[in-house]
Amino acid sequence: MSLTATSPSRDLSDTVRYALHGRAAVIFLDNPPVNGLGDTVRRGVHEGLALARADAGVDAIVIAGAGKAFCGGADIRQFNTPAATARPMLRDVIAAIEASGKPVVAAIHGFALGGGLELALGCHYRVAQAGARLGLPEVNLGLVPGGGGTQRLPRLIGVLPALEMIQSGKPLDAAAALAAGLVDAVAEGDLLDAALSYALERAHLASHPVASRRALSADGVDFSAARARVNPKARNAIAQRAAVDCVEAATRLPIEAGLDEERRLFDALVEGDASKALRHLFFAEKEAPRVSGGGRAGEVGRVGILGAGTMGGGIAMAFSNAGYSVTLYERDQAALDRGMALIRKNYEITAAKGKLDAAGVEARLARIAPSLDLQDLAPADLVIEAVFEDMAVKQAVFRQLDAVCKPGAILATNTSRLNIDEIAACTARPEAVIGLHFFSPANVMKLLEVVRGARTGADVIATCMAVAQKIGKIPVLVGVCEGFVGNRMLTGYWREAGFLLEEGASPQQIDGALTRFGMAMGPLAMADLAGMDINWATRKRLAPTRPAHLRYSKVADRICELGRFGQKTQAGYYRYEPGSRQPLPDPVVDGIIEECAREAGIVRRPVSDEEIVERCMLALVNEGARIIEEGIAQRASDVDVVYVHGYGFPGARGGPMFYAQTLGLAATLEKIRALQRVHGGHWAPAALLEHRVEEGATVF
Ligand code: NAD
């Protein structure tokens, strides 16, 4: 017998089948892709249980999943809809299982996650296939388990292991679950056979174990300490603390009251902005790699990289980590040696943290072949250029690559801002040229902006989106413009920060207000980290195109004119002690700010934190809306993915475009218009925002 066996079965609902196997009934969840526990699944299982319990020919019941897994949990698309609360709820289904005199066994293959594991916890026994994963990942969506998981899991495996599982959201594999007491048996062979035998062997027993009736001891567990250990910066901090509340409730309250308390906390979270934001991101991240245009992804075997500097080295590591063979080319031996030494050092740091063993370090290094001969890039299927950010240098490199690389090879540039079309125009194969904009450190940051040029081929785009996912990145397809999506939006964000300095805020106040809002770093500390000289060069390059009538803050230029480029020169918006990354206030900068304000005729005033957050955030939102309107991003949620994964935007706020939606699009437009009245032209509202508000839309 196998999980896909078509023994005579009947449909109990669109998503649940019922079959008899001898003296056992099998209830199959059949709701692709992951058997989510939507309303029809819950109703079908409830009905199946009633049938099996009433049938004198049935001695035991197995609940199993069709397809690739037992059950992936609640159907999160139904959250905040009436279907989510339609009876029977999961709690009613589990009550029916617990009331059954006939043993009910969960047959778990693939995974049992979230509500799927809660359903299994409600069963008398759990038999898992070797390799199956069991977990309660609700915290990742800013939630706590809402179907009894926080009450039953501690009763089965103990308070501390349960807290760890619920707070981390990390699943256990079948072997670990067996050791923890979460499953009763692991099946090496056919799971359904094993589960049926397990159930029938126990059919004669007078009673069966019910997790919710087990005694629970919380001896020595310090719940306050567990709450205090939650990282307040974690995107799901609220949910993690609520998870502690739930488990504590399990130790204090009888089961029914504990389930009520869990549900109360779940309902509060599901209605809250933080969980809505995290659920938005969950879908946004899944959606991001999807592109229209119908290209076919080709195979990438060997990867070539030019430039072993900050980015080239990180990109080489990202590919090597995923098992790709990499050729890393540099223009001279010293630069190549420096680059390879840094890669080795980075791997050794990872090993020192216990995340990689010595063999792992050597294997990763062995996959990166250093080279001073451009011919070595000839066999590469994908070549990524990460040399200096200078159009003439990049064009020269692309001419050489065009001559050397095999036909069909993809030629990519890691440029942060330069025009891909101008680079492509230097080659005889513009359809093969694309931007792959990695973020620093490239072996860590998950975001990849895939920049499509005017002539980039659909297959080339599809290949790059696929390869990005193979190396663990979230690719977002963007169009050519100054700074693409992420860096283009930064321009307005930094512009407002500069204006706010002149108007009366200090660097510390601006960075403090935005980090309290949730940004990983404030804009000025971030400029110091990235290197102020890079933006300075961009401003100089763009100066001829800057409209003369628009206000311009000279603060950043003046700081750079003193040779202060940020952390690398131990001075930028802040000063830095040797060897330290700690930004310290600097009176020199205060003086520059006061001087710039005086020259611009600005009378400095107290600026509130609220104004700082509003102006910096709305600058992001307005530019984001223009980017969507121009088709530079495929969708609003892609802009959110870029900001959360590339720029330290707080996940619990869902990204700038989602944040605007939580403010309300009409309210956002109203605020932008008010800023336009006071501050003028920079604040012309994006046409898309105006249109969406005219249409009465609540989303972009
Ligand atoms: P870097 O100065 O650290 O490294 C550039 C490397 O390229 C140097 O090692 C240099 O020797 C080498 N190089 C120069 N010309 C070469 C040539 N003709 N052939 C081979 N090697 C050559 O610079 P980086 O920070 O790694 O930036 C590289 C590219 O990545 C730039 O286009 C930059 O805009 C982009 N980028 C940088 C970041 C970042 O945060 N640093 C982020 C995203 C993108």
XYZ file of N, CA and C in Angstrom, residues 511-621:
333
model
N 19.395 58.986 13.061
C 19.628 57.536 13.092
C 18.863 56.877 14.236
N 18.784 57.572 15.370
C 18.054 57.012 16.523
C 16.577 56.852 16.199
N 15.977 57.880 15.602
C 14.537 57.814 15.298
C 14.248 56.658 14.349
N 15.124 56.475 13.345
C 14.841 55.440 12.348
C 15.178 54.041 12.847
N 16.168 53.929 13.732
C 16.409 52.579 14.282
C 15.294 52.226 15.271
N 14.784 53.220 16.003
C 13.641 52.904 16.884
C 12.418 52.523 16.055
N 12.283 53.092 14.883
C 11.203 52.695 13.961
C 11.388 51.233 13.546
N 12.656 50.789 13.555
C 12.912 49.379 13.239
C 13.977 49.158 12.185
N 14.469 50.247 11.547
C 15.519 50.055 10.542
C 16.753 49.438 11.219
N 17.421 48.544 10.500
C 18.602 47.896 11.085
C 19.668 48.932 11.404
N 19.745 49.962 10.578
C 20.711 51.062 10.771
C 20.039 52.352 10.361
N 20.496 53.461 10.923
C 20.006 54.755 10.450
C 20.679 55.101 9.132
N 20.126 56.061 8.379
C 20.664 56.370 7.046
C 22.083 56.923 7.084
N 22.439 57.634 8.145
C 23.751 58.284 8.163
C 24.831 57.290 8.576
N 24.520 56.457 9.562
C 25.466 55.388 9.914
C 25.638 54.450 8.719
N 24.556 54.230 7.967
C 24.642 53.358 6.791
C 25.547 53.986 5.722
N 25.426 55.300 5.526
C 26.294 55.978 4.547
C 27.756 55.835 4.969
N 28.015 55.968 6.255
C 29.386 55.803 6.751
C 29.898 54.387 6.500
N 29.023 53.403 6.653
C 29.437 52.012 6.445
C 29.701 51.756 4.955
N 28.784 52.241 4.104
C 28.904 51.952 2.667
C 30.069 52.728 2.034
N 30.448 53.838 2.629
C 31.519 54.673 2.049
C 30.894 55.910 1.418
N 31.084 57.074 2.047
C 30.439 58.295 1.556
C 31.001 58.730 0.208
N 32.224 58.275 -0.119
C 32.823 58.657 -1.400
C 32.034 58.103 -2.581
N 31.389 56.940 -2.369
C 30.653 56.328 -3.480
C 29.452 57.207 -3.857
N 28.708 57.649 -2.839
C 27.571 58.535 -3.136
C 28.044 59.882 -3.663
N 29.187 60.319 -3.169
C 29.731 61.610 -3.613
C 29.996 61.544 -5.116
N 30.630 60.432 -5.531
C 30.926 60.264 -6.962
C 29.622 60.258 -7.763
N 28.604 59.580 -7.236
C 27.315 59.546 -7.944
C 26.723 60.948 -8.033
N 26.791 61.700 -6.923
C 26.211 63.067 -6.948
C 26.936 63.937 -7.965
N 28.260 63.758 -8.025
C 29.026 64.569 -8.977
C 28.643 64.187 -10.413
N 28.493 62.893 -10.618
C 28.130 62.414 -11.964
C 26.755 62.956 -12.374
N 25.843 63.023 -11.395
C 24.471 63.426 -11.722
C 24.247 64.931 -11.616
N 25.261 65.658 -11.137
C 25.074 67.098 -10.907
C 24.511 67.827 -12.136
N 25.004 67.517 -13.357
C 24.491 68.257 -14.520
C 22.988 68.061 -14.753
N 22.442 66.951 -14.241
C 21.015 66.687 -14.490
C 20.129 67.196 -13.352
N 20.737 67.785 -12.314
C 19.949 68.196 -11.133
C 19.221 69.512 -11.432
N 17.891 69.527 -11.287
C 17.162 70.776 -11.567
C 17.606 71.880 -10.604
N 17.954 73.025 -11.170
C 18.555 74.096 -10.365
C 17.581 74.661 -9.331
N 16.271 74.591 -9.613
C 15.314 75.221 -8.701
C 15.041 74.378 -7.457
N 15.496 73.133 -7.458
C 15.195 72.273 -6.304
C 16.253 72.438 -5.218
N 15.779 72.396 -3.976
C 16.683 72.514 -2.835
C 17.718 71.384 -2.850
N 18.935 71.697 -2.415
C 20.010 70.692 -2.386
C 20.803 70.898 -1.105
N 20.973 69.857 -0.330
C 21.767 69.975 0.896
C 23.233 69.684 0.575
N 24.096 70.588 1.036
C 25.529 70.403 0.738
C 26.259 69.674 1.858
N 25.514 69.258 2.891
C 26.178 68.693 4.073
C 27.090 67.515 3.690
N 26.545 66.560 2.923
C 27.334 65.359 2.601
C 28.570 65.727 1.780
N 28.405 66.635 0.805
C 29.553 67.035 -0.026
C 30.642 67.667 0.841
N 30.224 68.544 1.758
C 31.215 69.231 2.598
C 31.988 68.235 3.476
N 31.265 67.241 3.965
C 31.938 66.225 4.792
C 32.976 65.487 3.932
N 32.584 65.131 2.708
C 33.500 64.403 1.820
C 34.705 65.273 1.424
N 34.439 66.552 1.236
C 35.548 67.443 0.842
C 36.681 67.432 1.871
N 36.349 67.055 3.107
C 37.398 66.972 4.140
C 38.104 65.616 4.126
N 37.779 64.796 3.116
C 38.391 63.461 3.060
C 37.751 62.498 4.053
N 36.578 62.853 4.535
C 35.861 61.983 5.486
C 34.894 61.127 4.676
N 35.220 59.843 4.509
C 34.402 58.975 3.671
C 33.668 57.919 4.487
N 33.597 58.079 5.805
C 32.888 57.094 6.614
C 33.857 56.220 7.387
N 33.403 54.993 7.683
C 34.201 54.108 8.544
C 35.609 53.878 8.006
N 35.737 53.811 6.662
C 37.048 53.479 6.088
C 38.086 54.563 6.370
N 37.628 55.801 6.658
C 38.586 56.869 7.002
C 38.416 57.285 8.468
N 37.690 56.476 9.203
C 37.408 56.716 10.634
C 36.665 58.034 10.868
N 36.071 58.557 9.828
C 35.298 59.788 9.975
C 34.362 59.954 8.795
N 33.119 60.319 9.104
C 32.130 60.605 8.076
C 31.092 61.492 8.748
N 29.861 61.027 8.795
C 28.850 61.744 9.595
C 29.205 61.648 11.080
N 29.949 60.614 11.418
C 30.414 60.382 12.796
C 31.932 60.258 12.772
N 32.525 60.164 13.961
C 33.935 59.786 14.017
C 34.026 58.399 14.640
N 35.116 57.713 14.354
C 35.303 56.327 14.817
C 36.677 56.193 15.439
N 36.717 55.540 16.609
C 38.014 55.234 17.211
C 38.672 54.139 16.373
N 40.029 54.108 16.349
C 40.692 53.063 15.545
C 40.169 51.668 15.921
N 39.851 50.883 14.922
C 39.410 49.500 15.138
C 37.973 49.373 15.611
N 37.268 50.487 15.733
C 35.895 50.411 16.241
C 34.908 50.854 15.163
N 33.739 50.227 15.186
C 32.683 50.612 14.246
C 31.608 51.438 14.949
N 31.882 51.812 16.184
C 30.908 52.543 17.000
C 30.868 54.017 16.556
N 29.732 54.479 16.023
C 29.671 55.878 15.587
C 29.648 56.831 16.791
N 30.529 57.816 16.775
C 30.578 58.780 17.883
C 30.248 60.170 17.333
N 29.476 60.956 18.079
C 29.138 62.303 17.616
C 30.407 63.119 17.398
N 30.362 63.994 16.409
C 31.567 64.750 16.082
C 31.220 66.235 15.914
N 31.813 67.114 16.755
C 31.511 68.556 16.662
C 31.861 69.138 15.294
N 32.832 68.520 14.600
C 33.185 69.010 13.260
C 31.954 68.933 12.351
N 31.253 67.820 12.452
C 30.060 67.619 11.612
C 28.953 68.594 12.041
N 28.797 68.772 13.349
C 27.783 69.730 13.817
C 28.063 71.107 13.214
N 29.352 71.467 13.168
C 29.733 72.762 12.606
C 29.373 72.850 11.123
N 29.665 71.766 10.384
C 29.348 71.764 8.938
C 27.840 71.927 8.733
N 27.078 71.226 9.546
C 25.612 71.281 9.392
C 25.128 72.717 9.648
N 25.640 73.332 10.724
C 25.197 74.701 11.048
C 25.587 75.682 9.940
N 26.783 75.479 9.407
C 27.260 76.360 8.335
C 26.378 76.218 7.078
N 26.061 74.948 6.718
C 25.224 74.730 5.527
C 23.844 75.356 5.727
N 23.300 75.210 6.935
C 21.968 75.782 7.212
C 22.022 77.297 7.070
N 23.070 77.890 7.647
C 23.207 79.354 7.588
C 23.283 79.821 6.121
N 24.118 79.143 5.346
C 24.278 79.536 3.934
C 22.960 79.405 3.170
N 22.152 78.402 3.541
C 20.878 78.192 2.829
C 19.769 79.066 3.418
N 20.091 79.866 4.418
C 19.094 80.763 5.013
C 18.061 80.031 5.853
N 18.473 78.887 6.408
C 17.529 78.086 7.206
C 17.710 78.410 8.688
N 16.612 78.756 9.372
C 16.675 78.964 10.816
C 16.409 77.611 11.464
N 17.409 77.083 12.147
C 17.271 75.731 12.694
C 16.242 75.730 13.824
N 15.538 74.592 13.977
C 14.423 74.479 14.925
C 14.443 73.077 15.496
N 13.724 72.866 16.594
C 13.631 71.477 17.075
C 12.842 70.638 16.060
N 13.374 69.484 15.743
C 12.704 68.563 14.806
C 12.276 67.344 15.616
N 11.042 66.883 15.439
C 10.588 65.730 16.234
C 10.994 64.417 15.557
N 11.074 63.361 16.356
C 11.358 62.030 15.806
C 10.269 61.623 14.805
N 9.027 62.018 15.109
C 7.910 61.655 14.218
C 8.132 62.265 12.827
N 8.590 63.508 12.817
C 8.816 64.160 11.521
C 9.937 63.458 10.755
N 10.976 63.058 11.484
C 12.099 62.352 10.834
C 11.601 61.073 10.174
N 10.854 60.284 10.945
C 10.375 59.005 10.404
C 9.435 59.264 9.237
N 8.524 60.213 9.415
C 7.537 60.448 8.358
C 8.219 60.883 7.056
N 9.126 61.826 7.139
C 9.731 62.333 5.901
C 10.631 61.298 5.244
N 11.412 60.585 6.030
C 12.298 59.579 5.421
C 11.487 58.419 4.832
N 10.459 57.989 5.550
C 9.658 56.861 5.049
C 8.841 57.265 3.827
N 8.233 58.438 3.881
C 7.397 58.833 2.740
C 8.238 59.111 1.500
N 9.483 59.510 1.698
C 10.375 59.669 0.536
C 10.572 58.305 -0.133
N 10.746 57.256 0.681
C 10.876 55.902 0.120
C 9.595 55.501 -0.609
N 8.480 55.753 0.043
C 7.189 55.316 -0.498
C 6.904 56.005 -1.833
